[in-house]
Every structure is written in C-alpha cells, then in structure tokens.
Coordinates of C-alpha atoms in Angstrom, one line a residue:
M1 CA 98.6 193.6 148.7
A2 CA 95.7 194.8 146.6
F3 CA 92.8 196.4 148.5
D4 CA 89.8 194.1 148.5
F5 CA 86.4 195.8 149.1
K6 CA 84.7 192.4 149.9
K7 CA 87.2 191.8 152.8
E8 CA 87.4 195.4 154.0
Y9 CA 83.6 196.0 154.0
K10 CA 82.2 192.6 154.9
E11 CA 79.1 194.2 156.3
F12 CA 78.1 195.2 152.7
Y13 CA 79.4 192.3 150.7
L14 CA 79.3 189.2 153.0
P15 CA 76.1 189.4 155.0
P16 CA 74.6 186.4 156.8
K17 CA 72.1 184.0 155.3
K18 CA 69.4 185.7 157.3
P19 CA 67.9 189.3 157.0
V20 CA 69.8 192.1 158.7
I21 CA 69.4 195.9 158.7
V22 CA 72.4 197.9 157.3
D23 CA 73.0 201.6 156.6
V24 CA 74.8 201.9 153.3
P25 CA 76.8 205.1 152.7
A26 CA 77.3 206.8 149.3
M27 CA 79.5 204.9 146.9
N28 CA 80.8 205.7 143.4
Y29 CA 80.3 203.3 140.5
V30 CA 81.0 202.9 136.8
A31 CA 77.5 202.1 135.5
V32 CA 75.4 201.3 132.4
R33 CA 71.7 201.7 132.2
G34 CA 69.5 199.5 130.1
K35 CA 66.3 197.5 129.7
G36 CA 65.2 194.0 128.8
D37 CA 65.5 190.3 129.7
P38 CA 69.0 189.8 131.4
N39 CA 69.1 186.2 130.1
R40 CA 69.2 187.2 126.4
E41 CA 72.7 186.5 125.1
D42 CA 72.4 189.4 122.6
G43 CA 70.7 191.7 125.1
A44 CA 71.6 195.0 126.6
Y45 CA 72.4 193.5 130.0
K46 CA 75.1 191.1 128.8
A47 CA 76.7 193.9 126.7
S48 CA 76.7 196.1 129.9
I49 CA 78.8 193.5 131.8
S50 CA 81.5 193.5 129.1
A51 CA 81.6 197.3 129.1
L52 CA 81.9 197.6 132.9
Y53 CA 84.7 195.1 133.2
R54 CA 86.7 196.7 130.4
M55 CA 86.4 200.0 132.3
A56 CA 87.2 198.6 135.7
F57 CA 90.3 196.8 134.5
A58 CA 91.5 199.8 132.5
I59 CA 91.4 201.9 135.8
K60 CA 93.1 199.1 137.7
M61 CA 95.9 198.7 135.2
S62 CA 96.4 202.5 134.8
K63 CA 99.3 202.0 137.2
K64 CA 101.3 200.5 134.3
G65 CA 100.8 203.4 131.9
E66 CA 101.5 207.1 131.8
H67 CA 98.1 208.2 133.1
G68 CA 98.7 208.9 136.8
I69 CA 95.6 208.9 138.9
E70 CA 96.0 211.0 142.0
G71 CA 95.7 208.9 145.2
Y72 CA 95.8 205.6 143.2
F73 CA 96.2 202.3 145.1
D74 CA 96.0 198.8 143.7
F75 CA 92.7 197.1 144.2
V76 CA 90.8 193.9 143.5
V77 CA 88.0 194.7 141.0
P78 CA 84.8 194.6 143.1
P79 CA 81.9 192.2 142.2
L80 CA 79.3 193.1 139.6
E81 CA 76.1 194.7 141.0
G82 CA 72.7 195.5 139.6
L83 CA 69.8 197.8 140.5
W84 CA 66.5 196.4 139.0
Y85 CA 63.1 198.0 138.5
Q86 CA 60.1 197.9 136.2
A87 CA 60.4 200.2 133.2
E88 CA 56.9 201.7 133.7
D89 CA 57.1 201.9 137.5
R90 CA 60.4 202.3 139.2
S91 CA 58.8 201.6 142.6
S92 CA 58.2 198.0 141.7
Y93 CA 60.2 194.9 140.8
Q94 CA 58.5 191.9 139.2
M95 CA 61.0 189.0 138.6
D96 CA 58.7 187.2 136.3
D97 CA 58.3 190.1 133.9
K98 CA 61.9 190.1 132.6
E99 CA 61.2 191.8 129.3
N100 CA 60.1 194.9 131.0
L101 CA 62.9 195.1 133.6
S102 CA 65.1 198.1 133.6
F103 CA 68.6 197.9 135.2
I104 CA 71.5 199.9 136.3
S105 CA 74.5 197.5 136.0
M106 CA 77.5 198.7 137.9
I107 CA 80.9 198.0 139.5
R108 CA 82.1 200.0 142.5
L109 CA 85.0 202.4 142.0
P110 CA 87.6 203.3 144.6
D111 CA 87.1 206.9 145.8
F112 CA 90.2 208.1 144.0
V113 CA 88.5 207.6 140.7
K114 CA 87.0 210.8 139.2
K115 CA 84.8 211.4 136.2
E116 CA 87.8 212.5 134.1
D117 CA 89.5 209.2 134.9
L118 CA 86.5 207.3 133.4
S119 CA 86.8 209.6 130.3
W120 CA 90.5 208.6 130.0
A121 CA 89.7 204.9 130.4
Q122 CA 87.0 205.2 127.6
A123 CA 89.5 206.8 125.3
E124 CA 92.2 204.3 126.1
I125 CA 89.9 201.4 125.4
G126 CA 88.8 203.0 122.2
R127 CA 92.3 203.6 121.1
K128 CA 93.3 199.9 121.6
S129 CA 90.1 198.2 120.5
G130 CA 87.9 200.7 118.6
I131 CA 85.2 200.1 121.2
F132 CA 84.1 203.1 123.4
P133 CA 82.1 201.7 126.3
D134 CA 78.9 203.7 126.9
V135 CA 79.2 204.1 130.6
E136 CA 78.6 206.8 133.3
F137 CA 80.0 207.9 136.6
F138 CA 77.2 207.0 139.1
R139 CA 77.1 208.0 142.7
Y140 CA 74.5 206.1 144.8
E141 CA 73.6 206.7 148.4
E142 CA 71.5 203.8 149.4
G143 CA 70.9 204.5 153.1
L144 CA 68.9 202.2 155.3
C145 CA 68.3 198.7 153.9
V146 CA 67.5 195.1 154.7
Q147 CA 69.9 192.6 153.1
M148 CA 70.8 188.9 153.2
L149 CA 72.9 186.4 151.4
H150 CA 70.9 184.3 148.9
I151 CA 72.2 180.9 148.0
G152 CA 70.7 179.5 144.8
G153 CA 69.5 180.4 141.4
Y154 CA 68.3 183.9 140.5
D155 CA 64.8 182.7 139.8
A156 CA 64.5 181.4 143.4
E157 CA 65.3 184.8 144.9
M158 CA 61.7 185.4 145.9
E159 CA 62.1 182.9 148.7
S160 CA 64.8 185.1 150.3
V161 CA 62.9 188.3 149.4
S162 CA 59.9 186.9 151.3
R163 CA 62.1 186.2 154.3
M164 CA 63.3 189.8 154.2
Q165 CA 59.8 191.1 154.0
A166 CA 58.7 189.0 157.0
Y167 CA 61.7 190.3 159.0
L168 CA 60.7 193.9 158.2
E169 CA 57.1 193.3 159.3
E170 CA 58.3 191.7 162.6
N171 CA 60.7 194.5 163.4
G172 CA 58.8 197.7 162.5
Y173 CA 60.1 198.4 159.1
E174 CA 58.7 198.6 155.6
E175 CA 60.1 198.6 152.1
D176 CA 60.7 202.1 150.5
F177 CA 61.2 202.0 146.7
S178 CA 60.3 205.7 146.3
F179 CA 63.8 206.6 145.1
R180 CA 65.8 203.4 145.6
F181 CA 65.9 200.0 144.0
H182 CA 66.0 196.2 144.4
H183 CA 69.8 195.6 144.6
E184 CA 71.8 192.5 143.8
I185 CA 75.5 191.9 144.3
Y186 CA 76.9 188.9 142.4
L187 CA 79.5 187.1 144.4
S188 CA 79.5 184.0 142.1
D189 CA 80.2 183.7 138.4
P190 CA 77.2 181.8 136.9
R191 CA 79.5 180.5 134.1
R192 CA 81.6 178.6 136.6
C193 CA 79.1 177.8 139.4
E194 CA 76.0 175.6 139.7
A195 CA 72.8 177.5 140.0
T196 CA 72.0 175.9 143.3
K197 CA 75.3 177.2 144.7
L198 CA 75.2 180.8 143.4
R199 CA 75.9 183.4 146.1
T200 CA 74.1 186.7 145.7
V201 CA 73.6 189.6 148.1
L202 CA 70.0 190.8 148.0
R203 CA 69.2 194.3 149.4
H204 CA 66.0 196.3 149.6
P205 CA 65.6 199.9 150.8
V206 CA 63.6 200.4 153.9
R207 CA 62.3 202.9 156.4
R208 CA 60.8 202.8 159.9
K209 CA 57.0 202.4 160.0
K210 CA 55.2 205.5 161.3
E211 CA 53.7 204.8 164.6
G212 CA 49.9 205.0 164.9
L213 CA 49.3 204.0 161.3
L214 CA 47.2 200.9 160.5

C-alpha cells in the first residue's frame, strides 16, 4: 500500500476545527516562488501548480523507469501547500491585497528524494513534453506554530485566523513572522468542491511571550 502522509502524520495534515499548538519539524518540498493574485487564470500561481504536480508525479512514477532512486517507496502525492506573504514586507500577510502577494507554492517530498532526483525529473519532463518546470528543492523548518482546520472559502479565512489569534492571546503566545510565513495546506480541490465545504489547514508561526513585557 502506498505511503500516505496525511494518514501517517495526522497532526500536521488533519488538525481539529479549533486552534492547537504544534511543533513542525523540517520537511523537504518541491517548490515554486512567485508573485501576484492567485485567482488569475493566466497568473504565476496557477502555472506553479501545474509545474509542481508534473514534478511530484514524475518522482512517484520513477519506479516504472530506469532511474532508480535509492530508498524509494511508493507514496500518495501529498496535498498542495502554500506559504504567503506581502512582496514588500515578508512579515505581513494581507488577504485583501492579492496583487502584492508573494508565494512559495509547494508539495512535500519523501525524504528519499534528493536535489539530483529533481534535476532528473525536470529533464525527464522536458524530454517528453518540451516543458522544463522551473522548480527548486526547498527545505523548510517551521517549528512552533498554531494551526486549525478551516472549513469554507479562502476569502473567509480571516474568521479562522482571528480565532487562532485569540487562542494565542489567551495562552501566552504571539505570532512570529520574522522568518516564517502564513501557511495553507489545501485538502480540497476547489474545482470539485463547493467553496463553503473547502477544507484548508491554516498555520501561523508563533513564539512564547516574554514574561514581564506589557
């Protein structure tokens, strides 16, 4: 049976519908960086999704070709994820300023995948289609975070973000975007799911408040 990250790491992919604190270890991703409104059909974000899935499935299906990846095991391609921040200020995230959003769109990789395997997958895709996805090998150590499962449309996420912020205030934490980002994990396909039923993991980096500070 193929390894399924969502089932094996439920604490990271299937949180409750209320805020919880989680410590997220370093993970490897295939990633694309870009900027602009994610809703634009001809925009950089939509193009990044296509590139990422091409790469992920090329790695998954390498088992049927001659390229042997050391330590390979079959796996379910993990869900699409996104790190979002303002182009001019990476410490902030304004949902209503979509044109100035920057993103790191990504799909998690099994630990057996190395940079050279991504290079092979790029070349293999190019050989078959003439398209060479502009991607990178991205390692991200997220650390201490607050997260919850958001049910509903992307434009309604601030309701859940507000709940996470209230939880932090009540429990002695504060957001820390100094080197980390607003993080979304997309468990639903918006092409096949009503907006009101979309399931998205929302995650914000946090730190403990320093005692004695007002």
